[in-house]
Every structure is written in structure tokens, then in C-alpha cells.
Short mmCIF file of C-alpha atoms in Angstrom, two decimals:
data_model
loop_
_atom_site.label_atom_id
_atom_site.label_comp_id
_atom_site.label_asym_id
_atom_site.label_seq_id
_atom_site.Cartn_x
_atom_site.Cartn_y
_atom_site.Cartn_z
CA VAL A 1 -0.02 0.03 0.00
CA VAL A 2 2.81 2.41 0.88
CA ARG A 3 4.67 1.59 -2.28
CA ARG A 4 1.48 2.07 -4.36
CA ARG A 5 0.92 5.58 -2.72
CA LEU A 6 4.59 6.61 -3.38
CA LEU A 7 4.24 5.56 -6.96
CA GLN A 8 1.04 7.58 -7.28
CA ARG A 9 2.82 10.56 -5.84
CA TYR A 10 6.18 10.31 -7.62
CA GLU A 11 7.07 9.05 -11.07
CA HIS A 12 9.93 9.55 -13.52
CA GLN A 13 9.60 12.22 -16.18
CA PRO A 14 12.93 13.15 -17.74
CA PHE A 15 12.13 16.81 -18.55
CA ILE A 16 10.78 17.76 -15.10
CA SER A 17 13.39 15.68 -13.30
CA CYS A 18 16.15 17.66 -15.16
CA LEU A 19 14.51 20.97 -14.36
CA ALA A 20 14.11 20.02 -10.65
CA GLY A 21 17.58 18.49 -10.61
CA PHE A 22 19.34 21.62 -11.93
CA TYR A 23 17.24 24.02 -9.78
CA SER A 24 16.78 22.08 -6.58
CA CYS A 25 19.31 19.20 -6.87
CA ARG A 26 16.36 16.76 -6.53
CA TRP A 27 17.27 14.30 -9.29
CA LYS A 28 15.12 11.27 -8.25
CA ARG A 29 11.91 12.72 -6.98
CA TYR A 30 9.66 15.58 -8.06
CA GLN A 31 6.23 16.68 -7.13
CA ARG A 32 3.81 14.66 -9.34
CA ARG A 33 0.63 16.41 -8.20
CA ARG A 34 0.81 19.50 -10.37
CA THR A 35 -0.56 22.77 -9.08
CA GLU A 36 -2.81 24.34 -11.78
CA PRO A 37 -1.44 27.58 -13.29
CA GLY A 38 -2.92 30.59 -11.59
CA LYS A 39 -3.11 28.80 -8.22
CA CYS A 40 -0.67 28.91 -5.40
CA CYS A 41 1.71 25.95 -5.09
CA CYS A 42 2.58 26.77 -1.39
CA LYS A 43 0.57 25.21 1.39
CA THR A 44 1.21 27.81 4.04
CA VAL A 45 1.71 31.52 4.17
CA ASN A 46 5.28 30.97 5.49
CA GLU A 47 6.09 28.78 2.46
CA LEU A 48 4.59 31.43 0.14
CA LYS A 49 6.70 34.20 1.77
CA ILE A 50 9.93 32.16 1.53
CA SER A 51 9.23 31.35 -2.10
CA THR A 52 8.42 34.91 -2.95
CA ASP A 53 11.49 36.21 -1.23
CA ILE A 54 13.72 33.73 -3.16
CA ASP A 55 12.05 34.61 -6.46
CA PHE A 56 12.53 38.31 -5.68
CA CYS A 57 16.25 37.80 -4.98
CA VAL A 58 16.74 35.81 -8.16
CA GLY A 59 14.88 38.50 -10.22
CA THR A 60 16.78 41.30 -8.54
CA ALA A 61 20.11 39.62 -9.05
CA PHE A 62 19.28 39.14 -12.72
CA CYS A 63 18.35 42.86 -13.17
CA PHE A 64 21.49 44.13 -11.46
CA SER A 65 23.81 41.72 -13.29
CA LEU A 66 22.22 42.66 -16.59
CA VAL A 67 22.66 46.39 -15.88
CA PHE A 68 26.31 45.84 -14.87
CA LEU A 69 27.07 43.54 -17.92
CA TYR A 70 25.63 46.17 -20.34
CA MET A 71 27.40 49.03 -18.58
CA TRP A 72 30.76 47.25 -18.59
CA GLY A 73 30.34 45.94 -22.07
CA GLU A 74 29.73 49.48 -23.41
CA ALA A 75 32.75 50.70 -21.37
CA LYS A 76 35.14 48.75 -23.59
CA ASN A 77 36.23 51.96 -25.27
CA ASP A 78 37.90 52.95 -22.00
CA TYR A 79 39.38 49.61 -20.77
CA ASN A 80 42.90 50.87 -21.20
CA ASN A 81 42.18 53.81 -18.92
CA PHE A 82 40.73 51.43 -16.36
CA ASP A 83 43.86 49.18 -16.43
CA TRP A 84 46.13 52.27 -16.32
CA TYR A 85 44.35 53.45 -13.24
CA ASN A 86 44.76 50.00 -11.59
CA TYR A 87 48.43 50.02 -12.62
CA GLY A 88 48.97 53.32 -10.74
CA ASN A 89 47.51 51.77 -7.63
CA LEU A 90 48.86 48.22 -7.81
CA GLY A 91 52.19 48.80 -9.38
CA PHE A 92 51.93 46.09 -12.10
CA TRP A 93 50.07 45.85 -15.40
CA PHE A 94 47.27 43.39 -15.90
CA LEU A 95 44.14 43.37 -18.07
CA TRP A 96 41.70 43.68 -15.13
CA SER A 97 39.10 45.10 -17.50
CA LEU A 98 38.88 41.89 -19.47
CA VAL A 99 38.77 39.74 -16.33
CA LEU A 100 35.86 41.86 -14.98
CA LEU A 101 33.98 41.51 -18.28
CA ILE A 102 34.46 37.67 -18.25
CA VAL A 103 33.29 37.38 -14.65
CA ALA A 104 30.31 39.62 -15.30
CA ALA A 105 29.29 37.48 -18.31
CA ILE A 106 29.63 34.20 -16.43
CA LEU A 107 27.58 35.40 -13.48
CA PHE A 108 24.89 36.80 -15.73
CA MET A 109 24.61 33.49 -17.58
CA TYR A 110 24.35 31.62 -14.35
CA ILE A 111 21.58 33.82 -12.90
CA THR A 112 19.72 33.75 -16.22
CA LEU A 113 19.81 29.95 -16.26
CA LEU A 114 18.30 29.90 -12.74
CA LEU A 115 15.58 32.29 -13.84
CA VAL A 116 14.75 30.23 -16.86
CA LEU A 117 14.60 26.99 -14.82
CA ALA A 118 12.33 28.72 -12.26
CA MET A 119 9.92 29.84 -14.97
CA CYS A 120 9.86 26.39 -16.54
CA LEU A 121 9.10 24.75 -13.20
CA LEU A 122 6.32 27.21 -12.50
CA ALA A 123 4.86 26.57 -15.87
CA GLU A 124 4.79 22.86 -14.99
CA GLY A 125 3.03 23.65 -11.72
CA GLN A 126 6.01 22.70 -9.61
CA GLN A 127 6.93 24.29 -6.27
CA LEU A 128 10.24 26.06 -6.30
CA TYR A 129 12.87 24.68 -3.93
CA LEU A 130 16.12 26.55 -4.64
CA HIS A 131 19.07 24.59 -3.45
CA TRP A 132 21.27 26.20 -0.83
CA SER A 133 24.21 26.30 -3.19
CA HIS A 134 22.13 28.33 -5.73
CA LYS A 135 21.00 30.65 -2.91
CA ILE A 136 24.68 31.33 -2.14
CA GLY A 137 25.29 31.82 -5.84
CA THR A 138 22.29 34.23 -6.16
CA PHE A 139 23.55 36.40 -3.37
CA LEU A 140 27.02 36.31 -4.80
CA VAL A 141 25.82 37.56 -8.11
CA LEU A 142 23.71 40.29 -6.40
CA GLY A 143 26.49 41.36 -4.14
CA PHE A 144 29.10 41.42 -6.94
CA SER A 145 26.88 43.39 -9.25
CA VAL A 146 25.76 45.96 -6.72
CA THR A 147 29.27 46.41 -5.39
CA ALA A 148 30.88 46.70 -8.79
CA LEU A 149 28.23 49.26 -9.90
CA PHE A 150 28.71 51.33 -6.71
CA ILE A 151 32.51 51.32 -6.99
CA LEU A 152 32.55 52.25 -10.61
CA SER A 153 30.00 54.93 -10.04
CA VAL A 154 32.14 56.51 -7.41
CA LEU A 155 35.53 56.20 -9.07
CA TRP A 156 34.50 56.29 -12.71
CA GLY A 157 31.14 57.92 -12.83
CA ASP A 158 31.70 59.22 -16.44
CA GLN A 159 30.94 55.70 -17.68
CA TRP A 160 27.23 56.34 -17.13
CA LYS A 161 27.60 59.13 -19.71
CA THR A 162 28.96 56.48 -22.04
CA VAL A 163 25.93 54.31 -21.29
CA ARG A 164 23.64 57.12 -22.12
CA LEU A 165 25.43 57.76 -25.43
CA SER A 166 25.15 54.08 -26.19
CA PHE A 167 21.41 54.17 -26.03
CA GLN A 168 21.45 56.55 -28.98
CA ILE A 169 22.82 53.60 -30.96
CA THR A 170 21.44 50.50 -29.27
CA ALA A 171 17.97 51.75 -28.12
CA PRO A 172 16.10 50.66 -31.44
CA TYR A 173 17.61 47.12 -31.01
CA LEU A 174 17.16 46.93 -27.27
CA HIS A 175 13.50 47.78 -27.97
CA ILE A 176 13.18 44.89 -30.33
CA GLY A 177 14.80 42.57 -27.76
CA ALA A 178 12.48 43.74 -25.01
CA ILE A 179 9.39 43.23 -27.13
CA THR A 180 10.62 39.71 -27.99
CA LEU A 181 11.12 38.87 -24.35
CA MET A 182 7.59 40.09 -23.59
CA VAL A 183 6.27 37.84 -26.37
CA LEU A 184 8.10 34.85 -24.82
CA LEU A 185 6.65 35.67 -21.40
CA SER A 186 3.16 35.92 -22.76
CA TRP A 187 2.71 32.14 -22.70
CA PRO A 188 3.20 31.58 -18.94
CA VAL A 189 1.30 34.84 -18.12
CA ALA A 190 -1.66 33.73 -20.27
CA LEU A 191 -1.55 30.21 -18.86
CA HIS A 192 -1.64 31.49 -15.22
CA ALA A 193 -4.21 34.25 -15.89
CA ILE A 194 -6.75 32.09 -17.79
CA ARG A 195 -6.74 29.33 -15.18
CA ALA A 196 -6.89 31.68 -12.21
CA ASP A 197 -10.11 31.07 -10.30
CA LYS A 198 -10.52 34.73 -9.21
CA LYS A 199 -10.86 37.89 -11.26
CA VAL A 200 -8.60 39.73 -8.81
CA VAL A 201 -5.81 37.18 -9.46
CA GLN A 202 -6.23 37.58 -13.20
CA VAL A 203 -5.92 41.37 -12.92
CA ILE A 204 -2.85 41.03 -10.69
CA ILE A 205 -1.21 38.75 -13.26
CA VAL A 206 -2.18 40.50 -16.50
CA GLY A 207 -2.17 44.17 -15.33
CA PRO A 208 1.55 44.62 -14.82
CA TYR A 209 2.33 42.70 -17.97
CA LEU A 210 0.10 44.85 -20.14
CA ALA A 211 1.38 48.02 -18.57
CA ILE A 212 4.97 47.10 -19.27
CA LEU A 213 4.09 46.05 -22.78
CA LEU A 214 2.28 49.41 -23.47
CA PHE A 215 5.28 51.27 -22.12
CA LEU A 216 7.62 49.33 -24.50
CA PHE A 217 5.30 50.12 -27.40
CA LEU A 218 5.46 53.85 -26.75
CA ILE A 219 9.21 54.10 -25.89
CA PRO A 220 10.14 54.98 -29.55
CA LEU A 221 8.14 58.16 -29.27
CA GLY A 222 10.85 59.57 -26.95
CA MET A 223 13.82 57.95 -28.68
CA TYR A 224 16.60 60.01 -30.35
CA SER A 225 19.53 58.99 -32.38
CA PRO A 226 21.64 61.15 -34.76
CA CYS A 227 22.16 58.02 -36.87
CA ILE A 228 18.47 58.02 -37.72
CA ARG A 229 18.44 60.71 -40.39
CA GLU A 230 17.32 61.43 -43.98
CA MET A 231 19.44 60.31 -46.91
CA GLY A 232 22.06 62.83 -48.01
CA THR A 233 22.27 64.65 -44.67
CA LEU A 234 25.24 62.69 -43.26
CA GLY A 235 28.39 64.86 -42.99
CA PRO A 236 31.96 63.81 -44.07
CA LYS A 237 33.76 61.12 -42.20
CA PRO A 238 35.66 62.54 -39.14
CA ALA A 239 39.43 62.87 -39.59
CA LEU A 240 41.42 60.37 -37.49
CA ILE A 241 44.14 61.65 -35.14
CA GLY A 242 46.43 58.90 -33.69
CA HIS A 243 46.34 58.98 -29.86
CA ARG A 244 50.01 58.70 -28.90
CA GLY A 245 50.40 57.23 -32.35
CA ALA A 246 49.00 53.78 -32.81
CA PRO A 247 49.32 52.29 -29.35
CA MET A 248 47.52 49.05 -30.31
CA LEU A 249 50.20 48.37 -32.93
CA ALA A 250 53.35 49.79 -31.36
CA PRO A 251 54.64 51.28 -28.07
CA GLU A 252 52.88 54.56 -27.42
CA ASN A 253 54.66 57.87 -28.09
CA THR A 254 57.49 56.26 -30.06
CA GLU A 255 58.66 56.82 -33.64
CA MET A 256 57.26 53.35 -34.62
CA SER A 257 53.88 54.24 -33.14
CA PHE A 258 53.57 57.44 -35.21
CA GLN A 259 54.83 55.73 -38.33
CA LYS A 260 52.10 53.08 -37.97
CA THR A 261 49.51 55.84 -37.69
CA ILE A 262 50.85 57.32 -40.97
CA GLU A 263 50.87 53.94 -42.55
CA HIS A 264 47.22 53.33 -41.87
CA GLY A 265 46.14 56.70 -43.18
CA GLY A 266 45.77 58.83 -40.03
CA ASP A 267 45.22 62.51 -40.53
CA GLY A 268 46.96 63.74 -37.46
CA LEU A 269 49.21 62.86 -34.48
CA GLU A 270 48.55 63.44 -30.75
CA THR A 271 51.07 63.18 -28.07
CA ASP A 272 52.21 64.42 -24.61
CA VAL A 273 55.19 66.73 -24.04
CA THR A 274 57.42 66.85 -21.03
CA ILE A 275 60.71 68.88 -20.68
CA SER A 276 63.86 67.21 -19.42
CA TYR A 277 65.97 68.75 -16.67
CA ASP A 278 68.40 70.17 -19.29
CA GLY A 279 65.58 71.63 -21.43
CA VAL A 280 64.90 69.00 -24.06
CA PRO A 281 61.16 68.51 -24.79
CA PHE A 282 60.37 64.80 -25.14
CA LEU A 283 57.26 62.67 -25.46
CA MET A 284 55.97 61.02 -22.27
CA HIS A 285 52.37 60.63 -20.95
CA ASP A 286 52.99 59.41 -17.40
CA SER A 287 54.65 61.56 -14.75
CA THR A 288 57.13 58.77 -14.15
CA LEU A 289 59.10 56.44 -16.42
CA ARG A 290 58.09 53.24 -14.73
CA ARG A 291 55.28 52.01 -17.04
CA THR A 292 56.70 52.70 -20.52
CA THR A 293 60.45 52.23 -20.09
CA ASN A 294 62.95 49.92 -18.47
CA ILE A 295 63.89 52.40 -15.75
CA LYS A 296 63.51 49.72 -13.08
CA GLU A 297 66.38 47.69 -14.52
CA VAL A 298 68.68 50.65 -15.50
CA TYR A 299 68.01 53.01 -12.58
CA PRO A 300 66.10 51.20 -9.82
CA ASN A 301 66.07 54.18 -7.50
CA GLY A 302 64.47 56.41 -10.17
CA THR A 303 61.25 54.60 -10.73
CA ALA A 304 59.22 57.06 -8.65
CA GLN A 305 61.09 60.17 -9.81
CA ASN A 306 59.33 62.60 -12.04
CA ALA A 307 60.34 62.08 -15.72
CA ALA A 308 61.14 65.78 -16.08
CA LEU A 309 63.97 65.52 -13.50
CA PHE A 310 66.11 63.32 -15.73
CA SER A 311 68.64 64.70 -18.22
CA TRP A 312 68.20 64.01 -21.90
CA ASP A 313 71.40 61.91 -21.94
CA THR A 314 69.94 59.70 -19.22
CA LEU A 315 66.61 59.37 -21.00
CA GLN A 316 68.35 58.26 -24.18
CA GLU A 317 69.78 55.26 -22.28
CA LEU A 318 66.29 53.82 -21.65
CA ASN A 319 64.30 51.37 -23.78
CA ALA A 320 60.79 52.42 -24.52
CA GLY A 321 59.50 49.38 -26.33
CA LEU A 322 60.18 46.12 -24.34
CA TRP A 323 57.30 46.87 -21.98
CA PHE A 324 54.81 46.77 -24.93
CA LEU A 325 55.73 43.27 -25.85
CA LYS A 326 55.65 42.12 -22.19
CA ASP A 327 52.46 43.80 -20.90
CA LYS A 328 50.28 43.84 -24.08
CA PRO A 329 48.33 46.94 -22.89
CA PHE A 330 45.22 46.34 -25.06
CA SER A 331 42.99 43.28 -24.82
CA CYS A 332 42.20 43.47 -28.55
CA MET A 333 45.78 43.58 -29.69
CA GLY A 334 46.69 41.33 -32.59
CA SER A 335 49.87 39.40 -32.87
CA LEU A 336 52.84 41.35 -34.24
CA SER A 337 55.02 40.14 -37.06
CA ARG A 338 58.59 39.26 -36.26
CA ALA A 339 59.79 42.41 -37.98
CA ASP A 340 57.39 44.56 -35.87
CA GLN A 341 58.53 42.79 -32.70
CA ASN A 342 62.14 43.51 -33.36
CA GLN A 343 61.35 47.11 -34.22
CA ALA A 344 59.27 47.56 -31.10
CA MET A 345 61.90 46.17 -28.74
CA ASN A 346 64.35 48.70 -30.01
CA GLN A 347 62.30 51.85 -29.49
CA SER A 348 63.65 54.72 -27.47
CA ILE A 349 62.14 57.90 -25.97
CA TYR A 350 61.25 60.30 -28.75
CA LYS A 351 62.27 63.96 -28.92
CA LEU A 352 59.62 66.57 -29.72
CA SER A 353 61.69 68.06 -32.49
CA ASN A 354 61.94 64.68 -34.23
CA PHE A 355 58.25 64.02 -33.81
CA LEU A 356 57.44 67.47 -35.44
CA ARG A 357 59.82 66.85 -38.35
CA LEU A 358 58.07 63.53 -38.99
CA ALA A 359 54.63 65.17 -38.93
CA ASP A 360 55.76 67.99 -41.19
CA SER A 361 57.35 65.53 -43.71
CA GLN A 362 53.95 63.70 -43.95
CA ASN A 363 51.76 66.83 -43.80
CA LYS A 364 50.01 65.70 -40.59
CA LEU A 365 48.36 67.83 -37.96
CA VAL A 366 49.80 67.65 -34.46
CA ILE A 367 48.17 68.26 -31.09
CA PHE A 368 49.74 67.69 -27.71
CA ASP A 369 49.28 68.09 -23.99
CA LEU A 370 52.09 70.23 -22.56
CA TYR A 371 53.09 69.30 -19.04
CA ARG A 372 54.51 71.99 -16.77
CA PRO A 373 57.76 70.79 -14.98
CA PRO A 374 57.66 70.26 -11.23
CA GLU A 375 58.90 72.69 -8.58
CA LYS A 376 62.68 73.53 -8.63
CA HIS A 377 62.91 72.49 -12.32
CA PRO A 378 65.16 74.89 -14.26
CA TYR A 379 62.39 75.38 -16.88
CA ARG A 380 59.57 75.62 -14.47
CA ASN A 381 58.62 79.12 -15.55
CA SER A 382 59.95 79.07 -19.13
CA TRP A 383 58.36 75.82 -20.27
CA ILE A 384 56.10 77.40 -22.88
CA ASN A 385 58.97 79.58 -24.24
CA ARG A 386 61.22 76.51 -24.53
CA THR A 387 58.58 74.55 -26.33
CA LEU A 388 57.86 77.40 -28.76
CA GLU A 389 61.57 77.65 -29.47
CA VAL A 390 61.72 74.00 -30.49
CA ILE A 391 58.62 74.21 -32.65
CA LEU A 392 59.48 77.44 -34.46
CA ASN A 393 63.27 77.30 -34.66
CA GLU A 394 64.42 73.69 -34.34
CA SER A 395 61.76 71.48 -35.94
CA GLY A 396 60.93 73.43 -39.01
CA ILE A 397 57.34 72.30 -38.99
CA ARG A 398 54.86 74.56 -40.83
CA PRO A 399 52.97 76.50 -38.11
CA HIS A 400 49.47 75.86 -39.54
CA LEU A 401 49.91 72.13 -38.79
CA VAL A 402 50.07 72.81 -35.07
CA LEU A 403 46.90 72.66 -32.95
CA TRP A 404 47.88 74.73 -29.94
CA LEU A 405 46.03 73.36 -26.86
CA GLU A 406 47.77 74.88 -23.86
CA ASN A 407 45.74 77.67 -22.39
CA ASP A 408 48.45 79.39 -20.39
CA MET A 409 50.04 82.43 -22.09
CA ARG A 410 47.71 81.93 -25.07
CA SER A 411 47.87 85.68 -26.04
CA PHE A 412 51.66 85.51 -26.08
CA VAL A 413 51.68 82.34 -28.18
CA GLN A 414 49.29 83.93 -30.67
CA SER A 415 51.61 86.96 -30.99
CA VAL A 416 54.66 84.73 -31.57
CA ALA A 417 52.99 82.08 -33.74
CA PRO A 418 49.84 83.56 -35.27
CA GLU A 419 49.53 80.64 -37.73
CA PHE A 420 48.95 78.08 -35.01
CA GLN A 421 45.42 76.68 -34.88
CA GLN A 422 44.26 77.78 -31.45
CA THR A 423 42.41 74.93 -29.76
CA MET A 424 40.41 74.98 -26.54
CA GLY A 425 39.99 71.91 -24.25
CA SER A 426 36.50 72.86 -22.93
CA LYS A 427 33.22 74.19 -24.02
CA ALA A 428 32.56 77.98 -23.80
CA PRO A 429 30.22 80.62 -25.23
CA VAL A 430 30.86 81.10 -28.93
CA GLU A 431 31.58 84.84 -28.35
CA ASP A 432 34.39 84.01 -25.87
CA LEU A 433 35.87 81.46 -28.21
CA LEU A 434 35.91 83.86 -31.17
CA MET A 435 37.49 86.55 -29.00
CA ASP A 436 40.35 84.21 -28.22
CA ASN A 437 40.63 83.21 -31.86
CA ILE A 438 39.75 79.57 -31.12
CA VAL A 439 39.20 77.52 -34.23
CA LYS A 440 38.83 74.01 -32.72
CA LEU A 441 37.51 72.40 -29.60
CA ASN A 442 39.20 69.32 -28.13
CA LEU A 443 36.53 67.60 -25.98
CA ALA A 444 36.09 64.31 -24.25
CA TYR A 445 33.71 62.12 -26.13
CA THR A 446 31.35 62.05 -23.08
CA GLU A 447 30.63 65.75 -23.87
CA MET A 448 29.36 64.79 -27.35
CA SER A 449 26.29 66.76 -28.42
CA SER A 450 25.18 67.10 -31.95
CA GLU A 451 23.39 70.40 -31.10
CA ASP A 452 26.62 71.88 -29.69
CA ILE A 453 28.70 70.67 -32.53
CA ARG A 454 26.31 72.29 -35.06
CA LYS A 455 26.33 75.51 -32.99
CA TYR A 456 30.09 75.77 -33.02
CA ALA A 457 30.35 74.77 -36.64
CA LYS A 458 28.23 77.78 -37.68
CA ALA A 459 30.93 79.96 -36.12
CA ASN A 460 33.68 78.01 -38.06
CA ILE A 461 34.76 76.22 -34.90
CA THR A 462 35.36 72.59 -35.50
CA THR A 463 35.15 69.83 -32.86
CA ASN A 464 37.58 66.99 -32.03
CA LEU A 465 36.47 64.21 -29.70
CA TYR A 466 38.83 62.02 -27.63
CA VAL A 467 39.43 59.11 -27.13
CA VAL A 468 37.19 57.18 -29.50
CA ASN A 469 38.13 53.59 -30.15
CA GLU A 470 34.93 51.54 -30.61
CA PRO A 471 33.18 51.49 -33.99
CA TRP A 472 29.85 52.16 -32.50
CA LEU A 473 31.14 55.28 -30.70
CA PHE A 474 32.94 56.51 -33.82
CA SER A 475 29.69 56.03 -35.79
CA LEU A 476 27.85 58.11 -33.23
CA ALA A 477 30.51 60.82 -33.52
CA TRP A 478 30.17 60.72 -37.27
CA CYS A 479 26.42 61.05 -37.20
CA ALA A 480 26.68 63.86 -34.58
CA GLY A 481 28.83 65.88 -36.95
CA ALA A 482 32.23 65.71 -35.28
CA HIS A 483 35.03 66.92 -37.57
CA SER A 484 37.75 64.70 -36.12
CA VAL A 485 38.38 62.17 -33.34
CA THR A 486 41.49 61.19 -31.43
CA THR A 487 41.77 57.40 -31.38
CA ASP A 488 43.94 54.44 -30.48
CA ALA A 489 42.49 52.45 -33.36
CA VAL A 490 43.26 54.29 -36.60
CA HIS A 491 43.84 50.96 -38.31
CA THR A 492 40.31 49.81 -37.47
CA LEU A 493 38.27 52.97 -37.87
CA LYS A 494 39.90 53.87 -41.25
CA ASN A 495 38.06 50.86 -42.75
CA LEU A 496 34.60 52.09 -41.88
CA SER A 497 32.90 53.36 -45.02
CA GLN A 498 29.69 54.53 -43.26
CA PRO A 499 28.41 54.70 -39.72
CA LEU A 500 27.09 51.51 -38.13
CA PHE A 501 23.36 51.44 -37.43
CA LEU A 502 22.67 54.27 -39.94
CA MET A 503 19.01 54.24 -41.12
CA THR A 504 16.43 56.72 -42.37
CA PRO A 505 13.37 57.69 -40.26
CA GLN A 506 11.18 55.80 -42.66
CA GLN A 507 13.22 52.61 -42.22
CA TYR A 508 13.10 52.96 -38.43
CA ASN A 509 9.31 53.64 -38.43
CA ILE A 510 8.75 50.46 -40.47
CA MET A 511 10.95 48.44 -38.16
CA TRP A 512 9.13 49.91 -35.10
CA ILE A 513 5.61 49.35 -36.46
CA LEU A 514 6.29 45.82 -37.78
CA THR A 515 7.82 44.83 -34.43
CA ASP A 516 4.80 46.11 -32.47
CA LEU A 517 2.22 44.66 -34.89
CA THR A 518 3.93 41.29 -34.95
CA SER A 519 4.29 41.08 -31.13
CA VAL A 520 0.54 42.15 -30.69
CA LEU A 521 -0.54 39.39 -33.13
CA LEU A 522 1.56 36.73 -31.48
CA ILE A 523 0.46 37.72 -27.96
CA SER A 524 -3.17 37.76 -29.00
CA LEU A 525 -2.86 34.32 -30.47
CA ILE A 526 -1.23 33.04 -27.35
CA PHE A 527 -3.91 34.42 -25.15
CA ALA A 528 -6.63 33.11 -27.44
CA LEU A 529 -5.19 29.60 -27.27
#
């Protein structure tokens, strides 16, 4: 009798056994007596509360992990800055950005699988018994996602600006994805609503679903993207300025790096200028020589010393290329040829005068950040004069190729070199810019605004955005009307013949209407069945 009752209560069905096994680690037994959809599977209020809490935690973990994965995926443009920041704090180079992306993807897939299993079990009328190991995993995903979002928001809040910009590109496709998800959810919603024994329960089930669906249908009314535009209104492709040369192909700020930019058709060269203790301007981004030279092996006691406090003779002794082969600073770097490896490992620190001669010989624009020497440096108060002396007297570069960015002593610079293209590093009223003879703005890409770009262009002030590496971000800058971008990826962006995701308003309206009509038809059929 006992055996017969057990057999009546439990039986083997592979599909449900697998679902329950993965979700609850109950591989041999499952609840045979199904709870009809729309009815509660919990016998007591306490069971219902526990089940609801668990479902809420799984759903919350899924939402936070999705937000973080999207945010960090769109932050790929700035992974090198993130790794550089960690290098400054930890003292060694590692691709932490890539590790973080992999971990976020794994955790998201894990919590998504749990959510899918839970929905399948509910559709089969089974009670949810989340195994303790999955409970720990759920709280781990939730804790990791919330903590990561909080830390990045505090230390790197500008990434939310990147996320907002990304919506101008991805929003139409995210809209389609969200509608597709709602169509998939319509089956369990309809099943539970139709079989519910009370009207109140039906309203509780269907009401929020329809409200969300209506919201998604109307989202495109408030959607804006500069890449949705009429045919023939797209401006010319932005010019490409190599950020410290081509740092994905060669050691940054070296002769090889700038040559690679020129080889791949870059329109300009960007760099950073420091002045040595004996007055020789040279190219170096960091305040110390630790990251991009072998200073640790040659002068171990000088790793923390400011780069400007070394003489030029000492700087010439250092290798500026071996670190590139060892650390591989970009996660998307391809393999170098044997010839490129040999050339890279023999790079040295580059003088400003040589850099300017190279740019002049190839008719390339130059723009650079000029760093003031530290206290007690011989050229602390004459740094701009010394730099001008090199540009005008030693390099021989044609002045109109120089985009002068430094704001100190701008009036003096204009009087000495009136042919320089005066460039400002921040937004300002058009009247103020024209008064200072500004002809170009050099802005962080997070300040991108098609309205501002058009406003400045009417006053013959062009806009350069930095640092733009990802094709989607370059496409957005192109559609927004930017005249040039500073990039680490000249070799990649040069191959784009038109912006990604470019479409006319008519094409977008057709896509929007077809998506909504198709989803309404499918959902209606599902509810009718």
C-alpha cells in the first residue's frame, strides 16, 4: 500500500526531473501532483513568503547583473584607462578590465539559467525549492553586481555618460529585444491568468504585464539617435588623429607608433610633451618612467622620480618598447610580425623636435598636452617659451599644422606664432571662443552633443572628440557631426565606409511598427489559445 501511494505521488519524467535537478538538486523525485497555473503551489503563508523572497532575490540579481554587464560591455572603449588606473594603484600591469567582463558574463549567464529554470518549473506547476548552493550563488551575483556598480559609479562615474550615449545607438535594437522577451513571457502569463479562479488574481497577473508592454510600445516616441537621419544629410567622415600614435600596434609615443599611424592613413598625430632637466622637450604621458620604459632595470632608484627631472642623456639610455611586448596593454591587440616585434623592442624615448619633423614631412596635424615641469625645475617658468623655441626654430614644422592646446600664455603664443590653430579643451560661449581666436574644440567624447557641434560649426569652430576607439562610438560621433576624433584604433576606424546602425526615419518607423504589430498578433494568438 505504501509503495503504491509513493508511486502515485512520484514518477519519473525526464524533462521535469532535469529541471528540478538543476534547480533544486532533486534528481530522483519531483512533485507529481501539479498545481494548476494561476493557483498557489505553497501550502502555508510561510512557504509562500519564503518562495516569494527567493524569487525576488533571483529576479533582482538578474536585473543588477544585466545592468552591470551592459554598462561594462559598453565601457570597452575605456578599458585601457581602467587598467592604467589600476596600474597606478597596484604597481603592475594586468588586463583587469577583461577579467571583469568575463566574470560579469559568467555570473549573468548563471543567474539567467536559474531564472529560466524557475519559470519552466512554475509553468509545470511545480513548487520552487532553490538549493542552498544556488541561494549562495544568487547572493554572490547580487553582491558582486551591486558592489561593482557602486565602486565604478564613485571612481569612474563618467561611464554612465557612455551608457547614455550608447542608447542613441542601441535603443532601437534593445527595444526589439525587450518586445521579443515580452512575447516569450506571454505564454506563462496567459496560462496562469486564464486558469486563475478569481478575477482579482487575473488582474494582478495580467495588469503589470500589459502596462509594461504598453510602455515598451510607446518608448520609440521619446527615442533620439543622430544616426536615424534622412538620406544625404550625413556629414563627411571625421578625420582620425592617432592618440600617442597607434598604441595598439606599437609602443605609445615612439617613432614606430607614429609611423604606424601614418601607414594606416591617419590624418593627425597626438602626443604628450614633457621637458627634461636640461631643457629638451620629449614625449611621455605618465609623470614617471616606470610604465613605458625599463627604468626599473637601469636606474632602480629612479622609478618614482618625475620624468622631467632626468637629463636627456639619461633618458636616451632607456628602452621604450620592451614593456609593450611584455604587458600587451590592449586586450584586442593582434599578434605582431617578427619584424614589428624586433622594431618595437628597439624603440627609445622620442624627442619633440623629431616628432614634429616627422609630422611635417607627412603633412600631418599635431596636437599635444604640454606638462609643466615640477617645482625647482630649471624650466619651471619658461616651459612654454622653450617649447615654442623648439617648434618654431628647431623642428621646421609649418605652423598651420600645429593645434595649440595649452591655455596658459595663449595671447603671447598667438603673437609669436599667429598661424597656430588655437584649440580649446573645454566648451565655452561662442563669443568668448571667437574673442580668443579659437578655431577648434578638443573635447572628451562624453561631452558629445550634435546640437553643440552644429552651433560651434556655424561659427567656423570645428570639434575634435577624444578618445574614440569603438566602431559604435565613432559611428555616433560621425552622425553627430564631429570633424575629427582622437583614437587608439586608426587601423580599425579607417576601414569604416559609413556609420554603423545608420538608417532613415522611414526605415526605423517600419521596423518599429512591424515589431509592435507582430508582437501584438503573437500575444493575441497565445492568449486566445
